[in-house]
PDB file of C-alpha atoms in Angstrom:
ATOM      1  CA  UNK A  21       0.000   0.000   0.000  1.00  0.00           C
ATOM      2  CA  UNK A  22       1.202   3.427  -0.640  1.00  0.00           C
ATOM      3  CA  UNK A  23      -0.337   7.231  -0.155  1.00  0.00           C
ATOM      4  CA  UNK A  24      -0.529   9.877  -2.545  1.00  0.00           C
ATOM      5  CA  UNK A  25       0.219  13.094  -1.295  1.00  0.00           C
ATOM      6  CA  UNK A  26      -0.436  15.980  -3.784  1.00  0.00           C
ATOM      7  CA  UNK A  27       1.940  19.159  -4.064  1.00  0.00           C
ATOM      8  CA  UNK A  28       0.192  21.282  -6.539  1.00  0.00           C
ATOM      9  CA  UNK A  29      -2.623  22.805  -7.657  1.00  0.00           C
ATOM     10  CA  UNK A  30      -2.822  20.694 -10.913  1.00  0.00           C
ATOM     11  CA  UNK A  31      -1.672  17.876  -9.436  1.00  0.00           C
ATOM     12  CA  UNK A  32      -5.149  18.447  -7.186  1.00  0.00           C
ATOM     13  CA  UNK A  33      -7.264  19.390 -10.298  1.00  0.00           C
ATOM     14  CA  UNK A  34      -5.931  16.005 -12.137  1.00  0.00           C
ATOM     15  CA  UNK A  35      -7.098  13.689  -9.099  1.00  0.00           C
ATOM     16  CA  UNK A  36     -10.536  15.377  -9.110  1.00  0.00           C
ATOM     17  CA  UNK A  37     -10.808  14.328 -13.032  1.00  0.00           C
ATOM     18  CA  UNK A  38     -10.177  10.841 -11.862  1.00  0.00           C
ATOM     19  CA  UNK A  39     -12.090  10.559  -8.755  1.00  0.00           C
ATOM     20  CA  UNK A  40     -15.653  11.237  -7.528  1.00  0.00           C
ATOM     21  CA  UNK A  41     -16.179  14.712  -5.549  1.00  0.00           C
ATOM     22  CA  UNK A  42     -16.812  12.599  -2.385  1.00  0.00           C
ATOM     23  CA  UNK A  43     -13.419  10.868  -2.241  1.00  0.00           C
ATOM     24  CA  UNK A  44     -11.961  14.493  -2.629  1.00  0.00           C
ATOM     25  CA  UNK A  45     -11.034  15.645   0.982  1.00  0.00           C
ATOM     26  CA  UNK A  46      -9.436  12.180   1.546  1.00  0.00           C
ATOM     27  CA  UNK A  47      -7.051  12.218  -1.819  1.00  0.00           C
ATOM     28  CA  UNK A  48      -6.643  16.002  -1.177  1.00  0.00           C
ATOM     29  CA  UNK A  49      -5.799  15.152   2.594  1.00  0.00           C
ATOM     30  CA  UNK A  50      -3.171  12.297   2.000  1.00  0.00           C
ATOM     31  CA  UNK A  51      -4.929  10.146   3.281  1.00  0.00           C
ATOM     32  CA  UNK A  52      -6.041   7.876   0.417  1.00  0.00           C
ATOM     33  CA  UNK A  53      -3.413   4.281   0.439  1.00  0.00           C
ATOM     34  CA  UNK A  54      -3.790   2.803  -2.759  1.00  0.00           C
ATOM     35  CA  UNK A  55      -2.240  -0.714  -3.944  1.00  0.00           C
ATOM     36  CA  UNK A  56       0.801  -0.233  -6.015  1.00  0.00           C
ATOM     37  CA  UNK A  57      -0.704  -1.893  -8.586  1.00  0.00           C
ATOM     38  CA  UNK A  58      -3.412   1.084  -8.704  1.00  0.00           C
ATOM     39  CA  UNK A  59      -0.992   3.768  -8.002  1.00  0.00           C
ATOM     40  CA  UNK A  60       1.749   2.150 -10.639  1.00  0.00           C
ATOM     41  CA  UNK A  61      -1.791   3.143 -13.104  1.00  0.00           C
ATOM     42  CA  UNK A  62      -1.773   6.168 -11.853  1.00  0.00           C
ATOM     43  CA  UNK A  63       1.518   7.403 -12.465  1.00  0.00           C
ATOM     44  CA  UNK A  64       1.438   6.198 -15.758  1.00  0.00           C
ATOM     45  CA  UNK A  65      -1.781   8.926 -16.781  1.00  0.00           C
ATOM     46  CA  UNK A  66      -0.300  11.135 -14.713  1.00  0.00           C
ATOM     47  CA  UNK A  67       3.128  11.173 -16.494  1.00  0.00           C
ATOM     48  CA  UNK A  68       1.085  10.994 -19.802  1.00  0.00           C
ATOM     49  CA  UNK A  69      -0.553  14.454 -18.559  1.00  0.00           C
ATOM     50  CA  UNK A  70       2.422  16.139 -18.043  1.00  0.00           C
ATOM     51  CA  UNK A  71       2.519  16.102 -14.930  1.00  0.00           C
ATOM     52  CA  UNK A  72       5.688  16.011 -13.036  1.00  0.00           C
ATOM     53  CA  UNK A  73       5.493  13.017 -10.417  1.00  0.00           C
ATOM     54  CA  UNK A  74       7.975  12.798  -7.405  1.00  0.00           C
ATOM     55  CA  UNK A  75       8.262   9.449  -6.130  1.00  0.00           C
ATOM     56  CA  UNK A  76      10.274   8.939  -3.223  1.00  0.00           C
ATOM     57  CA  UNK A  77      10.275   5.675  -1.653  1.00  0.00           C
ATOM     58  CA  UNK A  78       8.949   5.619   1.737  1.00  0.00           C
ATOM     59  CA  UNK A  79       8.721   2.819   4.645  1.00  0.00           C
ATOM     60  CA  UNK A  80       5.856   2.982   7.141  1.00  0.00           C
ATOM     61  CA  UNK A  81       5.776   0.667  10.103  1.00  0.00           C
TER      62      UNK A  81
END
């Protein structure tokens, strides 16, 4: 599982194309963990977008 934390203002407006407005305040929040199959899908339209995507690797506990 991995979060999505978004840093910009289109970053924001890209996720609200994807998403329904009620899941908003969560992806907008950080607090959305998606399965890195899921989020591997999302990089991949977000790249296409133009989007620049910074993905550090990060280990919860």
């Amino acid at each position: 599982m991995a979060r999505l934390i978004v840093a910009s203002v289109h970053g924001a407006l890209w996720l609200q194309t994807h998403f329904p407005e009620e899941e908003w305040t969560t992806l907008l929040s950080g607090e959305a963990c998606f399965g890195m199959d899921c989020l591997s899908t999302l990089l991949v339209d977000a790249h296409s977008a133009g989007l620049f995507v910074n993905e550090p690797i990060v280990v919860e506990s």
